[in-house]
Coordinates of C-alpha atoms and ligand atoms in Angstrom, one line a residue:
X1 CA 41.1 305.6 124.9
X2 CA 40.0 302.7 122.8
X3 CA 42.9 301.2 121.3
X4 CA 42.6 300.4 117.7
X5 CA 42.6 296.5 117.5
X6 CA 40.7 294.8 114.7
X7 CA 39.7 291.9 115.1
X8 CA 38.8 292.6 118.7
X9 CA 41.0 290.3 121.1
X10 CA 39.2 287.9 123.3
X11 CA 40.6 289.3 126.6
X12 CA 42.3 292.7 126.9
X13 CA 43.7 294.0 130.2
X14 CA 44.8 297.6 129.8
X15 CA 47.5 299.5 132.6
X16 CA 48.4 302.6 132.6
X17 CA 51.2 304.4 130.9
X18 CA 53.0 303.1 127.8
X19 CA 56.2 301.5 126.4
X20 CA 58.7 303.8 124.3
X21 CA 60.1 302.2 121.5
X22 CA 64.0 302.8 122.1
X23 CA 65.9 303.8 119.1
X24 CA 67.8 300.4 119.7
X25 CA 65.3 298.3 120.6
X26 CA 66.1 295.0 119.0
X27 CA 63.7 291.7 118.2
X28 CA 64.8 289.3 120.9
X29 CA 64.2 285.3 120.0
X30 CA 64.3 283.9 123.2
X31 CA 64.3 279.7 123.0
X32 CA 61.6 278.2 124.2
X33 CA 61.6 274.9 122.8
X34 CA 65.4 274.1 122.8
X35 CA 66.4 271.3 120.1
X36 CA 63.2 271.4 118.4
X37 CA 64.2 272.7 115.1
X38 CA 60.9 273.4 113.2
X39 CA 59.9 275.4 116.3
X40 CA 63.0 277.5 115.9
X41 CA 62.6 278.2 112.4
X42 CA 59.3 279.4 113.1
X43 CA 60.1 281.7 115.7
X44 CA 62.9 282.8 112.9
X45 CA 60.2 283.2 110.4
X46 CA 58.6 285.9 112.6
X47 CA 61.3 287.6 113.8
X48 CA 61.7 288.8 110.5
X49 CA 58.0 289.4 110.3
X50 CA 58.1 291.6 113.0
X51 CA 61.4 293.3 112.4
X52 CA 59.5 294.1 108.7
X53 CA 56.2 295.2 110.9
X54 CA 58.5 297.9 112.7
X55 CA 60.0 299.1 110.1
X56 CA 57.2 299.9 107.7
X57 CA 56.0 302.1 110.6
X58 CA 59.0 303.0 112.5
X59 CA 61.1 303.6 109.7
X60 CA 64.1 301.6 110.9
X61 CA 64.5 297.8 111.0
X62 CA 65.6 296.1 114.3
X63 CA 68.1 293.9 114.5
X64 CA 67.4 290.2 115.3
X65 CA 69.3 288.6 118.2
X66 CA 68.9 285.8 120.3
X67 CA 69.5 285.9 124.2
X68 CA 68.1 288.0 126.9
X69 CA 66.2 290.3 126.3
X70 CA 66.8 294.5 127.7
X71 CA 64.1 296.7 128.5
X72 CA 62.2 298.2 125.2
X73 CA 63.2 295.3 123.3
X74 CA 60.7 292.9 121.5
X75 CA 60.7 289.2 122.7
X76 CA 59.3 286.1 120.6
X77 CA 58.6 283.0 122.1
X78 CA 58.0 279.9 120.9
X79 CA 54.7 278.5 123.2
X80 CA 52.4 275.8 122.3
X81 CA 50.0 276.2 125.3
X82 CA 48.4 278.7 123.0
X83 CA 46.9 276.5 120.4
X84 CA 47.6 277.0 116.6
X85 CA 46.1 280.2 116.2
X86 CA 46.0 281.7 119.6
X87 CA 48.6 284.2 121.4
X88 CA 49.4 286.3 124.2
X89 CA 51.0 289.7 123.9
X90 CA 52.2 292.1 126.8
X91 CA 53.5 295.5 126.7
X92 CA 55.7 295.9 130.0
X93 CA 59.4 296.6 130.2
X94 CA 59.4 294.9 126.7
X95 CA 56.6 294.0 124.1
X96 CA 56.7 290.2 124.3
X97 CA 55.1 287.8 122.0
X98 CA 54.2 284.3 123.0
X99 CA 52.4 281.5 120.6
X100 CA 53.2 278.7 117.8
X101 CA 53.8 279.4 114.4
X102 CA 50.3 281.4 113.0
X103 CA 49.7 282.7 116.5
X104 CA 53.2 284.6 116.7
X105 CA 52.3 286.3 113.0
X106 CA 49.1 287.0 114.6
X107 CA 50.7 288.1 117.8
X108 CA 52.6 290.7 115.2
X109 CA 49.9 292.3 113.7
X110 CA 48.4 293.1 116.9
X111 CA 51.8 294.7 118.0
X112 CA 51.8 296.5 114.3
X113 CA 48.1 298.1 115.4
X114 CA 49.2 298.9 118.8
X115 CA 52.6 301.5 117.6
X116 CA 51.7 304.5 117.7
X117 CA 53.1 307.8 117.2
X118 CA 54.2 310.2 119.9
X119 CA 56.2 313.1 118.5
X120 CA 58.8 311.2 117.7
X121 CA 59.0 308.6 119.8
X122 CA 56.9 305.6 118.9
X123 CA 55.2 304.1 121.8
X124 CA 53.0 301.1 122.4
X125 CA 50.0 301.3 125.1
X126 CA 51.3 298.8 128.5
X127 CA 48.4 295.5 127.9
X128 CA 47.9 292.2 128.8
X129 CA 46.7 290.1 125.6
X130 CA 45.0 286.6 125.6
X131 CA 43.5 286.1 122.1
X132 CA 42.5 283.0 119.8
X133 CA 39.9 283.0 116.9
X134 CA 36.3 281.9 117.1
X135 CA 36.3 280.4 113.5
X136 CA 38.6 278.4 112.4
X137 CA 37.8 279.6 108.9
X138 CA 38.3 282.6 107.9
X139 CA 38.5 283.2 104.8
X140 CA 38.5 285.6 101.6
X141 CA 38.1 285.0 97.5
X142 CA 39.5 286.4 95.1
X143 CA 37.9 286.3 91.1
X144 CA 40.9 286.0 89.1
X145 CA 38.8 284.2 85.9
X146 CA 36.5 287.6 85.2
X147 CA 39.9 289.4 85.9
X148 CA 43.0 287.9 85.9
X149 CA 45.1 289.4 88.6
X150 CA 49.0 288.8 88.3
X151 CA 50.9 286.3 91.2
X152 CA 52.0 290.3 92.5
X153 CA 48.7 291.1 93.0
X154 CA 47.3 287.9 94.1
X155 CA 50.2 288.2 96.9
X156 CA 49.4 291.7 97.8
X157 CA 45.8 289.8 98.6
X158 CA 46.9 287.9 101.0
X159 CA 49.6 290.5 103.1
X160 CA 45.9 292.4 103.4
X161 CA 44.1 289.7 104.7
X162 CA 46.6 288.2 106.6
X163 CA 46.9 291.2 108.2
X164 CA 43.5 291.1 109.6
X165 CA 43.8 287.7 110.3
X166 CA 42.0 285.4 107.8
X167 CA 43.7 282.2 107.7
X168 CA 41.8 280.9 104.1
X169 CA 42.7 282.3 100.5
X170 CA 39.7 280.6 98.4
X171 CA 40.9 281.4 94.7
X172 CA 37.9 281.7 92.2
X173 CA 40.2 280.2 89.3
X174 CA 38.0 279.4 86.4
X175 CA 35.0 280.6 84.8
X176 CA 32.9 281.6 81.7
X177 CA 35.7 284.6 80.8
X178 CA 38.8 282.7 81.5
X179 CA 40.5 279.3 82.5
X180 CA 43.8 280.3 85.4
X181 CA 45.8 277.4 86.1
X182 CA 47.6 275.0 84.1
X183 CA 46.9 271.6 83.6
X184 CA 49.8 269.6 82.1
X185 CA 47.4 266.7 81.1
X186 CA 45.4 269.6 79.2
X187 CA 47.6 272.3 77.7
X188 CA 44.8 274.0 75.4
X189 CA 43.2 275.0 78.7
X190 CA 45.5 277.5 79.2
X191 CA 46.8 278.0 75.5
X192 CA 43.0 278.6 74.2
X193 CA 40.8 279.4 77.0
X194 CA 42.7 282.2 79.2
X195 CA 43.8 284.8 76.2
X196 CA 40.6 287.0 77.2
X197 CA 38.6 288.5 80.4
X198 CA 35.4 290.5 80.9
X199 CA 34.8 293.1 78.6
X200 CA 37.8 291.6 76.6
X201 CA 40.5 293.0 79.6
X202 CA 43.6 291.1 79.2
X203 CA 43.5 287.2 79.7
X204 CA 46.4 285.4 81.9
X205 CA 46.8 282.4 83.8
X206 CA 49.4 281.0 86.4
X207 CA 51.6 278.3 85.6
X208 CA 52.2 275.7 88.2
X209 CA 54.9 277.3 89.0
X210 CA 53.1 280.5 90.1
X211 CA 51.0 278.7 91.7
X212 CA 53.2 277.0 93.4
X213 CA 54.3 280.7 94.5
X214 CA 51.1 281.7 95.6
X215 CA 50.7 279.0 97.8
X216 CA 54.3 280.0 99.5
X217 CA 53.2 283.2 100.2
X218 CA 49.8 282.7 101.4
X219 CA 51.9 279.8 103.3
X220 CA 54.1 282.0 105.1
X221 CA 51.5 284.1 105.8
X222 CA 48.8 281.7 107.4
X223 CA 46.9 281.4 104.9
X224 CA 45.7 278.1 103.3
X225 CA 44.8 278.4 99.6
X226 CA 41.2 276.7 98.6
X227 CA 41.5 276.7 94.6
X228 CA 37.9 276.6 92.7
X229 CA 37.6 275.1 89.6
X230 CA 33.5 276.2 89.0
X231 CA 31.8 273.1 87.7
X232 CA 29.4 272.4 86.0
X233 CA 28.2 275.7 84.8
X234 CA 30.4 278.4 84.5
X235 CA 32.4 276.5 81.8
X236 CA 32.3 278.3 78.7
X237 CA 36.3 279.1 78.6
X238 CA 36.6 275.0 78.7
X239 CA 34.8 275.2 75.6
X240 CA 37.4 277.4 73.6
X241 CA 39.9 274.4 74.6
X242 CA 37.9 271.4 74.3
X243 CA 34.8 271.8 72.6
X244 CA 33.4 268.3 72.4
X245 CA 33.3 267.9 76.5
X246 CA 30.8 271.6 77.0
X247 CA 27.1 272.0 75.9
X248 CA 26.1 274.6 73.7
X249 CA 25.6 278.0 75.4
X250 CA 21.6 277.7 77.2
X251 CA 19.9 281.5 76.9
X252 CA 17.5 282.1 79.1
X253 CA 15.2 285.3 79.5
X254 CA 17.4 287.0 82.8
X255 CA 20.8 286.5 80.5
X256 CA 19.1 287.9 77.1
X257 CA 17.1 291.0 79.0
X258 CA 20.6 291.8 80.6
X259 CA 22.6 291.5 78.0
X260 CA 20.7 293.8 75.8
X261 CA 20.4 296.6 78.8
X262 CA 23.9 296.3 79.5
X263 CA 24.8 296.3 75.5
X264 CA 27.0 293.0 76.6
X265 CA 27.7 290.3 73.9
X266 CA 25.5 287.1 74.5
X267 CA 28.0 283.9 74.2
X268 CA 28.4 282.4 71.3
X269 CA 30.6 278.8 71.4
X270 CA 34.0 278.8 70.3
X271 CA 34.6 282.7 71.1
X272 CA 35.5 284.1 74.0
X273 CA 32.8 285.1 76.2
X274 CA 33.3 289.1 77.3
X275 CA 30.2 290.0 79.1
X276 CA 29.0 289.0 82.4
X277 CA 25.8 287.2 82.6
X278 CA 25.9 283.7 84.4
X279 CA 24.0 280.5 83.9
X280 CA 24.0 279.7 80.2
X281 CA 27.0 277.1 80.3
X282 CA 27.4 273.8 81.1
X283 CA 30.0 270.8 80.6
X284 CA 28.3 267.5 79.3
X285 CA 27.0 266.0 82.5
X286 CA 26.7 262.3 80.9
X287 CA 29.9 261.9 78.7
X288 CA 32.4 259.8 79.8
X289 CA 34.8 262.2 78.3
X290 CA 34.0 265.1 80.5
X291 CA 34.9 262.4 83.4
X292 CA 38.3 262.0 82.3
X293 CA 38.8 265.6 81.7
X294 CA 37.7 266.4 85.4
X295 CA 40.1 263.4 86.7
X296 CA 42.8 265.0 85.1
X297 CA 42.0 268.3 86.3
X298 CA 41.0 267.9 89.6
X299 CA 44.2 265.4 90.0
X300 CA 46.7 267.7 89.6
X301 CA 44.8 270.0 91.1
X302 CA 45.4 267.7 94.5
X303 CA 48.4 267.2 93.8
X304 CA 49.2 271.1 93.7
X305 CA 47.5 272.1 96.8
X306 CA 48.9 271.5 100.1
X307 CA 45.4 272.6 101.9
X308 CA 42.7 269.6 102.7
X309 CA 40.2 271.6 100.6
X310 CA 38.7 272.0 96.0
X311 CA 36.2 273.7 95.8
X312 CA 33.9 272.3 93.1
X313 CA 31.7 275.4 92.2
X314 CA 27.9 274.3 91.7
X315 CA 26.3 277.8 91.3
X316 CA 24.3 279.1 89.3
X317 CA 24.0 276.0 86.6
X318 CA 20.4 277.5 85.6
X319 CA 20.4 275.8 82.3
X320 CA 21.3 272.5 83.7
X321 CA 18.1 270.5 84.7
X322 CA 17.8 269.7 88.5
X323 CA 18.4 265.7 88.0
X324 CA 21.1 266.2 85.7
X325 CA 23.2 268.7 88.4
X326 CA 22.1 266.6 91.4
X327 CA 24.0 263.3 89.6
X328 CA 27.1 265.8 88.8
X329 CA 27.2 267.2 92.3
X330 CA 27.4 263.8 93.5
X331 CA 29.5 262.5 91.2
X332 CA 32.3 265.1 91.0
X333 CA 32.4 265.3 94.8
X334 CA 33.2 262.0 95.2
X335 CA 36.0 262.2 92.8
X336 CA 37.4 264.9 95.1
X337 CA 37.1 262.6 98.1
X338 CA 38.7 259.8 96.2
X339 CA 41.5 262.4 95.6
X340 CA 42.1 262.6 99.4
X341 CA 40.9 265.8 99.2
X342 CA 37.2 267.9 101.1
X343 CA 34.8 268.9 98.7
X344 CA 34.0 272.7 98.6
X345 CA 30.6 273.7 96.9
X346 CA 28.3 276.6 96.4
X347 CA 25.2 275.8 98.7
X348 CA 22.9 274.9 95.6
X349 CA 24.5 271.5 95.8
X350 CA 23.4 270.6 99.0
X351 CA 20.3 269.7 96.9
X352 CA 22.4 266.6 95.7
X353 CA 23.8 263.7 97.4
X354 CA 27.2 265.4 97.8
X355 CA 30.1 262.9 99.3
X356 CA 30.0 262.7 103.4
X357 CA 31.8 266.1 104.7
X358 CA 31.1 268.1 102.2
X359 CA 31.6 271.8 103.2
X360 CA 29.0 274.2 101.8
X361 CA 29.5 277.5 100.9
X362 CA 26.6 279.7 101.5
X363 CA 25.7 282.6 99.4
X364 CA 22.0 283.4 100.0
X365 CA 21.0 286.5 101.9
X366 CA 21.2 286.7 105.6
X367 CA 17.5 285.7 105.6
X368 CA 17.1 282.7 103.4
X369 CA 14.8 281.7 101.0
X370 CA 13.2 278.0 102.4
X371 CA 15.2 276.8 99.7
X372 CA 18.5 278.4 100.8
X373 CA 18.1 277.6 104.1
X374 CA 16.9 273.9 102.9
X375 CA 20.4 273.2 101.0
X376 CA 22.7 274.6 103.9
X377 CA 21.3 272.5 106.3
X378 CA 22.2 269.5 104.1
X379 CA 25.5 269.6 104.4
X380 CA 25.3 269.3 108.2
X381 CA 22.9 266.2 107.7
X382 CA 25.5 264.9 105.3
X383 CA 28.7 265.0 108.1
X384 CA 29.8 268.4 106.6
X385 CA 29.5 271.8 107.3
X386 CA 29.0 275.7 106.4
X387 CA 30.9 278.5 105.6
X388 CA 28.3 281.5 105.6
X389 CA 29.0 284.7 102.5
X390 CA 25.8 285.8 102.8
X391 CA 25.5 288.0 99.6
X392 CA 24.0 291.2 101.4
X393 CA 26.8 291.5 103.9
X394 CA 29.7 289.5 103.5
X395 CA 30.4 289.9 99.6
X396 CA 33.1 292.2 99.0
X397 CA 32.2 293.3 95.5
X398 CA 28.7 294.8 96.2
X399 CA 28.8 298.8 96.1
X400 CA 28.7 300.7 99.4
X401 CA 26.4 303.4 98.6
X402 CA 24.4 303.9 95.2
X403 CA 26.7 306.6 94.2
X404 CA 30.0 304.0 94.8
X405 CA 31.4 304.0 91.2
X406 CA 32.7 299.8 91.8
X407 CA 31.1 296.8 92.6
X408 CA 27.9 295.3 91.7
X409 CA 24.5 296.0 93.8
X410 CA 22.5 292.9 93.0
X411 CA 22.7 291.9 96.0
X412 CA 22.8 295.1 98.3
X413 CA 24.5 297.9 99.1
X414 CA 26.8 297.0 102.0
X415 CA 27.9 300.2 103.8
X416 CA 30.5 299.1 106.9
X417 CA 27.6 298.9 109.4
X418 CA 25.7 296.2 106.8
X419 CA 29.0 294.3 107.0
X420 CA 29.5 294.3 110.0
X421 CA 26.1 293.7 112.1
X422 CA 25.4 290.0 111.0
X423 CA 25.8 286.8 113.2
X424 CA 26.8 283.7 111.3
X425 CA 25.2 281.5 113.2
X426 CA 21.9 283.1 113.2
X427 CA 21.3 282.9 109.7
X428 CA 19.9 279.5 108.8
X429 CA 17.4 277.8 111.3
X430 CA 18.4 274.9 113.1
X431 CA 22.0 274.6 111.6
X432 CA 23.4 274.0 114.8
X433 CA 26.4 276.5 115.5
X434 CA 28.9 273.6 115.4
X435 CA 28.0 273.0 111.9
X436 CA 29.0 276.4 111.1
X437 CA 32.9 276.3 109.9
X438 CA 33.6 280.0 109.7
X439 CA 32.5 283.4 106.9
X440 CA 34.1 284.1 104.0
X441 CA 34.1 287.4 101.6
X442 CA 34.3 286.9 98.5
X443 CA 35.2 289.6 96.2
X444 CA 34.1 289.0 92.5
X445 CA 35.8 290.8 89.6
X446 CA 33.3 292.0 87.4
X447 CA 33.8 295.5 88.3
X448 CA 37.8 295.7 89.2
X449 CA 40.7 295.9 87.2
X450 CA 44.0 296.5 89.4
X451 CA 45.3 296.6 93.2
X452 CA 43.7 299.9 93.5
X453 CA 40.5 298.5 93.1
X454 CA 40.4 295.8 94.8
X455 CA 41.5 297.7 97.6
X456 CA 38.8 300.3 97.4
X457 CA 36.1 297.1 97.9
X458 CA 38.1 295.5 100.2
X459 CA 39.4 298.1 103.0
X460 CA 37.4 298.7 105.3
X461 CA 34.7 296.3 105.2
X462 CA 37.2 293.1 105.4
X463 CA 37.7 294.6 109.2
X464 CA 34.2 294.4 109.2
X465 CA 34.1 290.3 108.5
X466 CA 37.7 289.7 109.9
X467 CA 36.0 290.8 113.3
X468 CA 33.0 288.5 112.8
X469 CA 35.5 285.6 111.5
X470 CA 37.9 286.1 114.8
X471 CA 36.3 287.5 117.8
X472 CA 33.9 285.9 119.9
X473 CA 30.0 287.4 119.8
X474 CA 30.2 289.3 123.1
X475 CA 33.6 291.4 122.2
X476 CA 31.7 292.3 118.9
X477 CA 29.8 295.8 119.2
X478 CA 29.2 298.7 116.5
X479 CA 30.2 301.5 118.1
X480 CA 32.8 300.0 119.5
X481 CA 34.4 298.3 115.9
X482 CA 33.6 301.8 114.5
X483 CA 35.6 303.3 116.9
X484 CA 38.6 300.9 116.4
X485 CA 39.0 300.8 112.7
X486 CA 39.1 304.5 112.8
X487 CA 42.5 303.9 113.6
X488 CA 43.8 301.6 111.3
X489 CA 43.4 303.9 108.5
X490 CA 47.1 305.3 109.2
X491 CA 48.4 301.3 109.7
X492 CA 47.0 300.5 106.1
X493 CA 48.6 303.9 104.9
X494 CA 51.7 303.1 106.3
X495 CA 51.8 300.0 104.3
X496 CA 50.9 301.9 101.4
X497 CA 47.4 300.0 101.1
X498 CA 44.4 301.9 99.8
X499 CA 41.3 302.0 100.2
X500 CA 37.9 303.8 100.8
X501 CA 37.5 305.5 104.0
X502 CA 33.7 306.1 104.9
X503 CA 32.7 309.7 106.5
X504 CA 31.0 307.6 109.3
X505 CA 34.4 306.7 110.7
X506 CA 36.5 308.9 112.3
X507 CA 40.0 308.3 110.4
X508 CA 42.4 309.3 113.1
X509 CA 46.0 309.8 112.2
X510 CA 48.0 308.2 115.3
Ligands
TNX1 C1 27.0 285.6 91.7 S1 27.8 284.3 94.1 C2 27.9 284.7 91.4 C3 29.1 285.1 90.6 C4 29.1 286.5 90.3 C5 28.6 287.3 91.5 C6 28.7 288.8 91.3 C7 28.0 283.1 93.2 C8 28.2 281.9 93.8 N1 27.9 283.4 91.9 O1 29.1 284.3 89.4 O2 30.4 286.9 90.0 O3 27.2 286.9 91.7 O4 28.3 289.4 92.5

């Protein structure tokens, strides 16, 4: 049988028979690090984690004890020797869990897609696991400024992702429809230019205080949050707040020809923006003013974020002229190095001189324009490197089929074998792989209005680019994934996530 693990683990030594769950069994914390408190509490943290994990399937929740552990019991321990992210897990007399702090959560969700049901016994196949990621980012984005998602939702995000391992929660906070966060030194942000959202869907935005909340949870879940404040285009919600520091609204031919075949509003400055074209905005590139207002921003911004990483936007700024966004890209990148914080951009700015270590973020197709390809190498040259989206397999919000009835299909329709059969590092010529930081799947919320939806982009095909995120290239095969996931329909049902669940898996209900 192939057991249902997704991402695949880097070394898997399967024995015969299986573990039954006893009715008692009980989470064991045995001490492997005595007097080292922050070790202990970590060990804690999971326990609960994995006392939660069994209980959502099992239907009863262990009890946590420390001490020795009897057979069928579940044992966490404390080890370093595993790196940050890696673990072992064995299935023997007991199910014990070895690792430090993310690689014991990790260690859980393998155990959580390794229960399975027997009658009535739950059992748990007898393994050997050795497992660390490939990447070390992994990441997904969420588009809470087309639609604003509440902190709920936002933390329902990152249980799913965390689930399948990505360690990087890249929040896609502001944007033509709506300004999210808010900035003390800038309260009209917030009080003028978040009341709407695409298609005029109710407007939002998360006080520091939610923020602060998000952070926690994606915190106690692995996950490191990479906020976006998209700069320079994408602005025209700054505009309803502070009008002198934004350029009136550039048309150009795509935005007009769409808007009148969609029957979507064109923007007009000072009202909220409800439709969904891109590229007609832009803050004023050369006004002092607009400096201050991005100090201030981006300030607190640092200050709220306990991850090294802003991301600073730089798409799609087609009314901006090339000179004009190469000086911004510079400029604004180096304000978020002076912050103390690693620039994050959209791979057009690698056309600029952005600040040493500069990460880009590319979102061209898996094979690049020479232009594409051109700006992603950049950031190497410039000491930084590369997280690869590529639109046509790793974004989240494009449909799966024609027929699909969410997500966009700009840039293709991405059934699970499309997501899955790409190789990050084989993407742009000569990027050396070392310069390639991890994938990310962004999901973009034109389309999607609650959990339910999101869920229906996300599940399965964030297996799909969890697997090419964690496990290393010769682990990764088709068949083999589409055999696997098959069987984590019925862990995702069990924690009440939805979902879509494509006829060319076979769903099995273990
Ligand atoms: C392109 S991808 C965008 C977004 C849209 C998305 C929709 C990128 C960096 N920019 O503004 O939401 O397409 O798929």
């Amino acid at each position: 049988m192939t057991l249902p693990l997704v991402p695949a683990p880097s070394i898997l030594v399967e024995r015969t028979g299986a573990l039954a769950l006893a009715s008692s069994a009980r989470v064991v914390v045995e001490d492997g690090a005595p007097g080292a408190s922050t070790h202990r509490e970590q060990v804690d943290a999971a326990a609960s984690v994995l006392a939660d994990v069994i209980a959502e399937r099992v239907g009863r929740r262990p009890e946590i004890v420390d001490g020795a552990a009897e057979p069928g019991d579940l044992v966490l321990r404390h080890d370093p020797d595993h790196g940050a992210e890696g673990y072992t897990v064995r299935v023997g007399e007991v199910v014990r869990i070895e690792g430090a702090a993310a690689g014991l959560f990790y260690g859980i969700q393998t155990v959580r897609q390794l229960l399975m049901r027997d009658g009535a016994a739950w059992t748990l196949p007898r393994v050997d696991i050795d497992d660390a990621p490939r990447f070390e980012y992994r990441g997904v984005m969420l588009d809470v400024a087309r639609t604003f998602f509440d902190v709920d939702t936002v933390k329902a995000f990152i249980e799913r992702a965390a689930s399948l391992k990505f360690n990087r929660l890249h929040l896609h906070l502001t944007d033509d429809q709506g300004w999210r966060l808010q900035i003390e030194s800038r309260p009209l942000l917030t009080e003028k230019g978040a009341t709407t959202a695409v298609f005029g869907r109710p407007g939002g935005f998360y006080t520091k205080a939610d923020f602060q909340e998000i952070v926690r949870h994606a915190s106690a879940h692995h996950m490191l949050v990479v906020p976006e404040i998209d700069l320079p285009g994408h602005t025209h919600a700054i505009g309803l707040a502070y009008p002198g520091i934004v350029e009136e609204p550039v048309m150009n031919d795509a935005l007009i020809a769409q808007a009148e075949s969609l029957n979507q509003p064109l923007p007009i400055s000072g009202e909220p923006y409800l439709g969904w074209g891109v590229g007609h905005s832009s803050v004023k590139i050369h006004d002092e003013s607009t400096w201050e207002f991005l100090r201030d921003v981006l300030s607190e911004l640092a200050d709220l974020t306990p991850g090294p990483y802003l991301h600073v936007g730089g798409d799609e700024a087609l009314g901006t002229p090339p000179a004009d966004f190469d000086a911004f890209m510079e400029r604004v990148t180096a304000l978020v190095a002076e912050l103390g914080k690693t620039p994050v951009t959209w791979h057009e700015a690698g056309s600029a001189q952005v600040a040493e270590g500069t990460i880009g973020q590319y979102w061209g197709s898996v094979t690049p324009s020479a232009a594409h390809a051109d700006e992603a190498r950049r950031f190497a040259e410039r000491g930084g490197r590369v997280i690869m989206s590529p639109s046509d397999t790793a974004y989240l919000d494009q449909k799966y089929d024609a027929d699909f009835a969410l997500g966009l299909d700009w840039a293709a329709l991405i059934d699970l074998k499309t997501a899955y059969e790409w190789e990050p590092t084989a993407i742009v010529d000569d990027l050396p792989a070392e310069a390639v930081i991890g994938v990310e799947g962004p999901l973009w919320s034109e389309t999607i209005a609650t959990l339910a939806d999101i869920d229906q982009l996300f599940f399965p095909r964030a297996a799909a680019l969890a697997e090419t995120a964690w496990s290393a290239t010769d682990r990764r095969e088709w068949s083999s994934f589409r055999e696997r996931v098959g069987g984590l329909g019925a862990v995702w049902d069990a924690a009440e996530w939805g979902g879509h669940r494509p006829a060319e898996v076979n769903w099995s209900n273990r």
